[in-house]
mmCIF file of C-alpha atoms in Angstrom:
data_model
loop_
_atom_site.group_PDB
_atom_site.id
_atom_site.type_symbol
_atom_site.label_atom_id
_atom_site.label_comp_id
_atom_site.label_asym_id
_atom_site.label_seq_id
_atom_site.Cartn_x
_atom_site.Cartn_y
_atom_site.Cartn_z
ATOM 1 C CA MET A 13 26.686 -6.727 -32.571
ATOM 2 C CA GLY A 14 25.482 -3.295 -33.629
ATOM 3 C CA LYS A 15 21.939 -4.103 -32.466
ATOM 4 C CA PHE A 16 23.313 -5.290 -29.117
ATOM 5 C CA LEU A 17 25.166 -2.001 -28.610
ATOM 6 C CA ILE A 18 22.044 -0.050 -29.547
ATOM 7 C CA CYS A 19 20.013 -1.995 -26.956
ATOM 8 C CA ILE A 20 22.655 -1.370 -24.285
ATOM 9 C CA ALA A 21 22.705 2.331 -25.122
ATOM 10 C CA ALA A 22 18.902 2.471 -24.918
ATOM 11 C CA LEU A 23 18.923 0.682 -21.572
ATOM 12 C CA ILE A 24 21.530 3.085 -20.186
ATOM 13 C CA GLY A 25 19.419 5.964 -21.460
ATOM 14 C CA LEU A 26 16.364 4.657 -19.625
ATOM 15 C CA ILE A 27 18.334 4.226 -16.385
ATOM 16 C CA VAL A 28 19.795 7.722 -16.634
ATOM 17 C CA SER A 29 16.366 9.131 -17.431
ATOM 18 C CA GLY A 30 14.897 7.333 -14.434
ATOM 19 C CA LEU A 31 17.646 8.589 -12.156
ATOM 20 C CA SER A 32 17.262 12.164 -13.326
ATOM 21 C CA SER A 33 13.483 11.915 -12.867
ATOM 22 C CA ALA A 34 13.921 10.541 -9.346
ATOM 23 C CA ALA A 35 16.440 13.254 -8.552
ATOM 24 C CA ALA A 36 14.017 15.959 -9.682
ATOM 25 C CA ALA A 37 12.165 15.954 -6.368
ATOM 26 C CA GLU A 38 13.688 18.187 -3.693
ATOM 27 C CA PHE A 39 11.509 16.910 -0.868
ATOM 28 C CA TYR A 40 10.421 13.328 -0.185
ATOM 29 C CA LEU A 41 7.662 13.110 2.411
ATOM 30 C CA ARG A 42 5.913 10.116 3.994
ATOM 31 C CA LEU A 43 2.188 10.187 4.737
ATOM 32 C CA GLY A 44 0.551 7.535 6.915
ATOM 33 C CA HIS A 45 -3.072 6.663 7.647
ATOM 34 C CA GLY A 46 -5.053 3.741 9.018
ATOM 35 C CA ALA A 47 -7.681 3.117 6.314
ATOM 36 C CA ALA A 48 -7.835 0.286 3.771
ATOM 37 C CA PRO A 49 -6.510 0.913 0.236
ATOM 38 C CA ASP A 50 -10.005 1.107 -1.303
ATOM 39 C CA ASN A 51 -11.301 3.442 1.431
ATOM 40 C CA PRO A 52 -12.050 7.031 0.306
ATOM 41 C CA ARG A 53 -9.353 8.247 2.690
ATOM 42 C CA HIS A 54 -6.652 6.451 0.725
ATOM 43 C CA ILE A 55 -8.135 7.280 -2.667
ATOM 44 C CA VAL A 56 -8.266 11.005 -1.909
ATOM 45 C CA ALA A 57 -4.865 10.918 -0.184
ATOM 46 C CA LYS A 58 -3.382 9.726 -3.484
ATOM 47 C CA GLU A 59 -5.190 12.535 -5.315
ATOM 48 C CA PHE A 60 -3.763 14.989 -2.782
ATOM 49 C CA ALA A 61 -0.224 13.665 -3.301
ATOM 50 C CA ASP A 62 -0.580 13.831 -7.086
ATOM 51 C CA ALA A 63 -1.859 17.408 -6.903
ATOM 52 C CA VAL A 64 1.032 18.504 -4.671
ATOM 53 C CA LYS A 65 3.545 16.917 -7.048
ATOM 54 C CA GLU A 66 1.964 18.565 -10.090
ATOM 55 C CA ARG A 67 1.577 22.012 -8.517
ATOM 56 C CA THR A 68 5.167 22.024 -7.269
ATOM 57 C CA ALA A 69 6.464 20.896 -10.681
ATOM 58 C CA GLY A 70 7.745 17.662 -9.160
ATOM 59 C CA ARG A 71 9.646 19.273 -6.307
ATOM 60 C CA VAL A 72 7.613 17.355 -3.691
ATOM 61 C CA ASP A 73 7.082 13.594 -3.807
ATOM 62 C CA ILE A 74 4.708 12.156 -1.167
ATOM 63 C CA GLU A 75 4.783 8.436 -0.421
ATOM 64 C CA ILE A 76 1.541 7.116 1.111
ATOM 65 C CA HIS A 77 1.322 4.241 3.593
ATOM 66 C CA HIS A 78 -2.163 2.845 4.328
ATOM 67 C CA SER A 79 -3.684 0.340 6.773
ATOM 68 C CA GLU A 80 -1.606 1.416 9.784
ATOM 69 C CA SER A 81 1.523 0.038 8.097
ATOM 70 C CA LEU A 82 3.506 2.768 9.900
ATOM 71 C CA GLY A 83 1.850 1.992 13.229
ATOM 72 C CA SER A 84 -1.470 2.698 14.914
ATOM 73 C CA ASP A 85 -2.950 6.197 14.845
ATOM 74 C CA SER A 86 -1.479 6.805 18.294
ATOM 75 C CA GLN A 87 1.949 5.612 17.150
ATOM 76 C CA MET A 88 1.795 7.770 14.015
ATOM 77 C CA ALA A 89 0.892 10.820 16.098
ATOM 78 C CA GLU A 90 3.920 10.144 18.292
ATOM 79 C CA SER A 91 6.115 9.752 15.204
ATOM 80 C CA LEU A 92 4.889 13.134 13.956
ATOM 81 C CA MET A 93 5.687 14.720 17.309
ATOM 82 C CA LEU A 94 9.201 13.252 17.222
ATOM 83 C CA GLY A 95 9.735 14.306 13.605
ATOM 84 C CA LYS A 96 10.035 10.702 12.396
ATOM 85 C CA LEU A 97 6.965 10.981 10.138
ATOM 86 C CA ASP A 98 6.039 13.912 7.901
ATOM 87 C CA LEU A 99 2.261 13.671 7.446
ATOM 88 C CA ALA A 100 -0.690 11.678 8.775
ATOM 89 C CA ILE A 101 -4.430 11.671 8.221
ATOM 90 C CA ASN A 102 -5.138 10.622 11.761
ATOM 91 C CA SER A 103 -8.125 9.748 13.917
ATOM 92 C CA GLN A 104 -9.613 12.371 16.199
ATOM 93 C CA GLY A 105 -9.170 10.464 19.474
ATOM 94 C CA PRO A 106 -5.389 9.919 19.384
ATOM 95 C CA VAL A 107 -4.868 13.578 18.423
ATOM 96 C CA ALA A 108 -7.098 14.658 21.326
ATOM 97 C CA ALA A 109 -4.631 12.898 23.614
ATOM 98 C CA TYR A 110 -2.295 15.841 22.855
ATOM 99 C CA ILE A 111 -4.896 18.636 22.900
ATOM 100 C CA GLU A 112 -7.733 17.705 25.253
ATOM 101 C CA LYS A 113 -10.123 20.369 23.985
ATOM 102 C CA LEU A 114 -10.351 18.536 20.658
ATOM 103 C CA ASN A 115 -12.466 16.030 22.593
ATOM 104 C CA VAL A 116 -15.339 18.491 22.351
ATOM 105 C CA LEU A 117 -15.896 17.408 18.723
ATOM 106 C CA GLY A 118 -16.609 13.863 19.884
ATOM 107 C CA LEU A 119 -19.350 14.642 22.381
ATOM 108 C CA PRO A 120 -22.305 12.296 21.851
ATOM 109 C CA PHE A 121 -25.039 13.579 19.530
ATOM 110 C CA LEU A 122 -23.392 17.029 19.372
ATOM 111 C CA PHE A 123 -23.691 17.703 15.639
ATOM 112 C CA SER A 124 -27.020 17.910 13.851
ATOM 113 C CA SER A 125 -25.564 17.236 10.385
ATOM 114 C CA PRO A 126 -22.245 16.936 8.522
ATOM 115 C CA GLU A 127 -22.636 20.562 7.422
ATOM 116 C CA HIS A 128 -22.882 21.641 11.062
ATOM 117 C CA ALA A 129 -19.580 19.887 11.784
ATOM 118 C CA TYR A 130 -17.858 21.442 8.760
ATOM 119 C CA THR A 131 -19.006 24.935 9.745
ATOM 120 C CA VAL A 132 -17.361 24.426 13.130
ATOM 121 C CA LEU A 133 -14.169 22.844 11.798
ATOM 122 C CA ASP A 134 -13.557 25.366 9.019
ATOM 123 C CA GLY A 135 -14.231 28.404 11.198
ATOM 124 C CA ASP A 136 -12.778 30.066 14.275
ATOM 125 C CA ILE A 137 -13.395 27.080 16.552
ATOM 126 C CA GLY A 138 -11.466 24.717 14.293
ATOM 127 C CA ALA A 139 -8.538 27.153 14.195
ATOM 128 C CA GLU A 140 -8.599 27.582 17.988
ATOM 129 C CA LEU A 141 -8.566 23.827 18.535
ATOM 130 C CA ALA A 142 -5.674 23.336 16.103
ATOM 131 C CA LYS A 143 -3.300 25.984 17.441
ATOM 132 C CA PRO A 144 -2.217 24.307 20.745
ATOM 133 C CA LEU A 145 -1.072 21.198 18.854
ATOM 134 C CA GLU A 146 1.906 23.177 17.566
ATOM 135 C CA ARG A 147 3.336 23.056 21.091
ATOM 136 C CA LYS A 148 3.536 19.289 20.515
ATOM 137 C CA ASN A 149 5.439 19.710 17.238
ATOM 138 C CA MET A 150 2.371 18.996 15.070
ATOM 139 C CA LYS A 151 0.408 21.256 12.747
ATOM 140 C CA ILE A 152 -3.185 20.594 11.618
ATOM 141 C CA LEU A 153 -3.403 21.476 7.918
ATOM 142 C CA ALA A 154 -7.092 20.646 7.497
ATOM 143 C CA TYR A 155 -9.894 18.538 8.914
ATOM 144 C CA TRP A 156 -10.783 15.568 6.727
ATOM 145 C CA ASP A 157 -13.858 13.445 7.470
ATOM 146 C CA ASN A 158 -14.446 10.265 9.417
ATOM 147 C CA GLY A 159 -18.218 10.701 9.488
ATOM 148 C CA PHE A 160 -20.871 9.701 11.987
ATOM 149 C CA ARG A 161 -20.182 6.491 13.840
ATOM 150 C CA HIS A 162 -22.537 3.509 14.219
ATOM 151 C CA ILE A 163 -22.646 0.368 16.335
ATOM 152 C CA THR A 164 -22.219 -3.206 15.080
ATOM 153 C CA ASN A 165 -22.350 -6.416 17.096
ATOM 154 C CA ASN A 166 -23.063 -10.126 16.959
ATOM 155 C CA ARG A 167 -25.635 -10.358 19.767
ATOM 156 C CA GLN A 168 -28.763 -8.483 18.737
ATOM 157 C CA PRO A 169 -30.088 -5.278 17.180
ATOM 158 C CA VAL A 170 -29.363 -2.257 19.390
ATOM 159 C CA THR A 171 -32.303 0.129 19.673
ATOM 160 C CA THR A 172 -31.772 1.441 23.235
ATOM 161 C CA SER A 173 -28.933 1.391 25.722
ATOM 162 C CA ALA A 174 -30.560 -1.612 27.439
ATOM 163 C CA ASP A 175 -29.545 -3.720 24.425
ATOM 164 C CA MET A 176 -25.896 -2.901 25.107
ATOM 165 C CA ARG A 177 -25.749 -3.945 28.735
ATOM 166 C CA ASP A 178 -22.427 -5.726 29.417
ATOM 167 C CA MET A 179 -21.664 -5.879 25.690
ATOM 168 C CA ARG A 180 -17.946 -6.122 24.947
ATOM 169 C CA ILE A 181 -17.236 -3.233 22.586
ATOM 170 C CA ARG A 182 -13.975 -2.378 20.865
ATOM 171 C CA THR A 183 -13.250 1.347 20.751
ATOM 172 C CA PRO A 184 -10.356 3.445 19.464
ATOM 173 C CA GLU A 185 -7.775 4.733 21.932
ATOM 174 C CA ASP A 186 -10.060 7.620 22.827
ATOM 175 C CA ALA A 187 -11.156 8.492 26.361
ATOM 176 C CA LEU A 188 -14.363 10.149 25.191
ATOM 177 C CA THR A 189 -15.577 7.170 23.164
ATOM 178 C CA ILE A 190 -14.829 4.896 26.091
ATOM 179 C CA ALA A 191 -16.842 7.206 28.375
ATOM 180 C CA ILE A 192 -19.795 7.153 25.958
ATOM 181 C CA PHE A 193 -19.998 3.374 25.908
ATOM 182 C CA LYS A 194 -19.612 3.076 29.659
ATOM 183 C CA ALA A 195 -22.562 5.467 29.966
ATOM 184 C CA LEU A 196 -24.541 3.218 27.624
ATOM 185 C CA GLY A 197 -23.860 0.201 29.839
ATOM 186 C CA ALA A 198 -21.336 -1.552 27.601
ATOM 187 C CA GLU A 199 -17.836 -2.789 28.419
ATOM 188 C CA PRO A 200 -15.528 -0.784 26.111
ATOM 189 C CA THR A 201 -11.891 -1.704 25.488
ATOM 190 C CA PRO A 202 -9.512 0.107 23.109
ATOM 191 C CA LEU A 203 -7.693 -1.755 20.351
ATOM 192 C CA ALA A 204 -5.763 -0.630 17.250
ATOM 193 C CA PHE A 205 -7.994 -0.592 14.171
ATOM 194 C CA SER A 206 -5.607 -2.793 12.181
ATOM 195 C CA LYS A 207 -6.243 -5.608 14.696
ATOM 196 C CA LEU A 208 -10.013 -5.224 14.821
ATOM 197 C CA HIS A 209 -11.124 -7.668 12.118
ATOM 198 C CA GLU A 210 -9.130 -10.537 13.591
ATOM 199 C CA ALA A 211 -10.245 -9.697 17.126
ATOM 200 C CA LEU A 212 -13.910 -9.807 16.088
ATOM 201 C CA LYS A 213 -13.331 -13.031 14.177
ATOM 202 C CA ALA A 214 -11.790 -14.547 17.311
ATOM 203 C CA ASP A 215 -14.840 -13.408 19.336
ATOM 204 C CA LEU A 216 -12.725 -11.222 21.622
ATOM 205 C CA PHE A 217 -15.446 -8.546 21.338
ATOM 206 C CA ASP A 218 -19.198 -8.646 20.803
ATOM 207 C CA GLY A 219 -19.118 -5.490 18.732
ATOM 208 C CA GLN A 220 -17.498 -2.222 17.764
ATOM 209 C CA GLU A 221 -18.353 1.258 16.448
ATOM 210 C CA ASN A 222 -17.204 2.952 13.250
ATOM 211 C CA PRO A 223 -18.458 4.994 10.307
ATOM 212 C CA LEU A 224 -19.958 3.074 7.381
ATOM 213 C CA THR A 225 -16.863 3.603 5.218
ATOM 214 C CA ASN A 226 -14.661 1.775 7.712
ATOM 215 C CA ILE A 227 -17.254 -0.936 8.347
ATOM 216 C CA TYR A 228 -17.576 -1.673 4.632
ATOM 217 C CA PHE A 229 -14.073 -1.191 3.261
ATOM 218 C CA SER A 230 -12.451 -3.084 6.143
ATOM 219 C CA LYS A 231 -14.999 -5.879 5.614
ATOM 220 C CA LEU A 232 -16.298 -5.903 9.162
ATOM 221 C CA TYR A 233 -19.550 -7.317 7.737
ATOM 222 C CA GLU A 234 -17.662 -10.622 7.487
ATOM 223 C CA VAL A 235 -17.445 -10.814 11.281
ATOM 224 C CA GLN A 236 -20.466 -8.765 12.450
ATOM 225 C CA LYS A 237 -24.185 -9.463 12.024
ATOM 226 C CA TYR A 238 -26.085 -6.399 13.292
ATOM 227 C CA LEU A 239 -25.636 -2.768 12.243
ATOM 228 C CA SER A 240 -27.449 -0.187 14.377
ATOM 229 C CA LEU A 241 -27.503 3.314 12.861
ATOM 230 C CA SER A 242 -26.811 5.199 16.066
ATOM 231 C CA SER A 243 -24.855 8.213 14.721
ATOM 232 C CA HIS A 244 -23.777 8.483 18.358
ATOM 233 C CA LYS A 245 -20.829 10.743 17.599
ATOM 234 C CA TYR A 246 -19.143 12.566 14.760
ATOM 235 C CA GLU A 247 -15.416 12.388 14.134
ATOM 236 C CA CYS A 248 -13.093 14.280 11.888
ATOM 237 C CA CYS A 249 -9.718 13.093 10.631
ATOM 238 C CA PRO A 250 -7.154 15.788 11.401
ATOM 239 C CA PHE A 251 -4.640 16.023 8.541
ATOM 240 C CA ILE A 252 -1.406 16.703 10.400
ATOM 241 C CA MET A 253 2.148 17.600 9.464
ATOM 242 C CA SER A 254 5.178 17.382 11.705
ATOM 243 C CA LEU A 255 6.135 20.941 12.606
ATOM 244 C CA ARG A 256 9.742 19.915 12.065
ATOM 245 C CA THR A 257 8.936 19.053 8.437
ATOM 246 C CA TRP A 258 6.817 22.196 8.026
ATOM 247 C CA ARG A 259 9.694 24.431 9.123
ATOM 248 C CA MET A 260 12.077 22.653 6.739
ATOM 249 C CA LEU A 261 9.969 23.544 3.690
ATOM 250 C CA PRO A 262 10.137 26.840 1.782
ATOM 251 C CA ASN A 263 7.082 29.102 1.990
ATOM 252 C CA ASP A 264 5.770 28.352 -1.516
ATOM 253 C CA ILE A 265 5.806 24.594 -0.815
ATOM 254 C CA ARG A 266 4.082 25.109 2.539
ATOM 255 C CA GLU A 267 1.353 27.142 0.857
ATOM 256 C CA THR A 268 0.773 24.505 -1.825
ATOM 257 C CA ILE A 269 0.556 21.660 0.700
ATOM 258 C CA MET A 270 -1.822 23.640 2.914
ATOM 259 C CA ASP A 271 -4.044 24.607 -0.043
ATOM 260 C CA CYS A 272 -4.186 21.003 -1.289
ATOM 261 C CA ALA A 273 -4.913 19.616 2.186
ATOM 262 C CA ARG A 274 -7.920 21.948 2.473
ATOM 263 C CA GLU A 275 -9.095 21.468 -1.102
ATOM 264 C CA PHE A 276 -9.028 17.692 -0.867
ATOM 265 C CA ALA A 277 -10.680 17.802 2.556
ATOM 266 C CA ILE A 278 -13.760 19.060 0.702
ATOM 267 C CA ARG A 279 -13.373 16.299 -1.894
ATOM 268 C CA HIS A 280 -13.010 13.670 0.834
ATOM 269 C CA ARG A 281 -16.066 14.915 2.753
ATOM 270 C CA ALA A 282 -18.209 14.829 -0.365
ATOM 271 C CA MET A 283 -17.047 11.316 -1.184
ATOM 272 C CA VAL A 284 -17.702 9.996 2.339
ATOM 273 C CA ASN A 285 -21.157 11.575 2.614
ATOM 274 C CA GLY A 286 -22.145 10.610 -0.913
ATOM 275 C CA MET A 287 -21.424 6.948 -0.261
ATOM 276 C CA ASP A 288 -23.428 6.480 2.947
ATOM 277 C CA ALA A 289 -26.731 5.359 1.371
ATOM 278 C CA GLU A 290 -24.900 3.131 -1.114
ATOM 279 C CA LEU A 291 -22.791 1.527 1.617
ATOM 280 C CA ARG A 292 -25.842 0.886 3.764
ATOM 281 C CA ASP A 293 -27.399 -1.056 0.874
ATOM 282 C CA LYS A 294 -24.168 -2.946 0.244
ATOM 283 C CA LEU A 295 -23.925 -3.947 3.896
ATOM 284 C CA VAL A 296 -27.474 -5.303 3.763
ATOM 285 C CA GLN A 297 -26.575 -7.224 0.610
ATOM 286 C CA ALA A 298 -23.550 -8.595 2.457
ATOM 287 C CA GLY A 299 -25.900 -10.064 5.087
ATOM 288 C CA MET A 300 -25.999 -7.461 7.852
ATOM 289 C CA VAL A 301 -29.262 -6.726 9.663
ATOM 290 C CA VAL A 302 -29.732 -2.945 9.819
ATOM 291 C CA ASN A 303 -31.948 -1.054 12.276
ATOM 292 C CA GLU A 304 -32.621 2.489 13.526
ATOM 293 C CA VAL A 305 -31.851 3.565 17.100
ATOM 294 C CA ASP A 306 -33.729 5.499 19.792
ATOM 295 C CA THR A 307 -31.265 8.386 19.817
ATOM 296 C CA ASP A 308 -33.295 10.408 22.330
ATOM 297 C CA GLU A 309 -32.938 7.645 24.920
ATOM 298 C CA MET A 310 -29.222 7.270 24.249
ATOM 299 C CA ARG A 311 -28.691 11.027 24.395
ATOM 300 C CA GLN A 312 -30.270 11.106 27.848
ATOM 301 C CA ARG A 313 -28.043 8.256 29.030
ATOM 302 C CA CYS A 314 -24.984 10.205 27.871
ATOM 303 C CA ALA A 315 -25.785 13.394 29.803
ATOM 304 C CA GLY A 316 -23.140 12.519 32.374
ATOM 305 C CA VAL A 317 -20.480 12.444 29.638
ATOM 306 C CA TYR A 318 -21.139 16.132 28.959
ATOM 307 C CA ALA A 319 -20.868 16.942 32.661
ATOM 308 C CA ASP A 320 -17.543 15.107 32.995
ATOM 309 C CA PHE A 321 -15.891 16.548 29.892
ATOM 310 C CA GLU A 322 -17.084 20.113 30.449
ATOM 311 C CA LYS A 323 -14.373 20.211 33.106
ATOM 312 C CA VAL A 324 -11.909 20.014 30.207
ATOM 313 C CA PHE A 325 -13.394 22.435 27.676
ATOM 314 C CA GLY A 326 -16.145 24.350 29.501
ATOM 315 C CA LYS A 327 -19.797 25.018 28.688
ATOM 316 C CA GLU A 328 -19.090 28.090 26.559
ATOM 317 C CA LEU A 329 -17.380 26.097 23.815
ATOM 318 C CA VAL A 330 -20.286 23.636 23.607
ATOM 319 C CA SER A 331 -22.726 26.568 23.368
ATOM 320 C CA ARG A 332 -20.722 28.160 20.553
ATOM 321 C CA ILE A 333 -20.867 24.889 18.623
ATOM 322 C CA ALA A 334 -24.603 24.482 19.219
ATOM 323 C CA VAL A 335 -25.335 28.012 17.946
ATOM 324 C CA LEU A 336 -23.684 27.227 14.614
ATOM 325 C CA ALA A 337 -26.308 24.558 13.925
ATOM 326 C CA ARG A 338 -28.954 27.223 13.358
#
């Protein structure tokens, strides 16, 4: 009987300890993103959450939801605006629906290298693009990486725009990406990323476009044959907090979250860029046929996209970005 009482006492002690540990956090935040659980975005998001918890001595506990389990990127952005979600590592296109000038980052063949993009994002231009989002109740903490995007399809290798004529292409919910593929002669249609694999499997699209990390970790090689290394546009992943949540937090917590968002942006960028060559090899091993693209020809075909979107952000902004490549 004595042993039974000891076991009960120990069990009660564990429950009380667990409750006191759970109660230690002052702020419980939810973070959503659309990537798979083995994607670098999720891996580094967990590192970010762990760092925030450690550096706030357990005052902040961040729960991470991957694979669009809280909705599509567009739905998560809306939830942030309404204060129903605290944090999201979102896609560039859905965020640009709230601040049109962010579209400038997605102009075709705009950036000469990842470093060129990071110089723009981490400098004055990145800050200028982020500020208007606060009028929509969202705050950009940092710019994480989505990398350069490439084309996959099940018809044939794409080397010039002629190979894309009338090709059914899935795009994100992003007006600029849709404009690019219309200029290239394809038939683009937006669809949530979480539905893409099944849509390709059902032959609802001929192809799609994404960075190598998304193509590999979401196993699009299972439903796509050809990978054409177009690098047709760069995209960041804005790391966003609801302004409602931001204002609820004390200054020291805000500072820690901001510092960690920026620190782990660098970690995420390095991880994404460092994996590109490895992922290309893995996609070949998985059976994909990989080819290079005539980017000069595609760039010329996309000239009209620049003309159309300059009405939104003006030529000066594009020139400022171009100068930073030197």
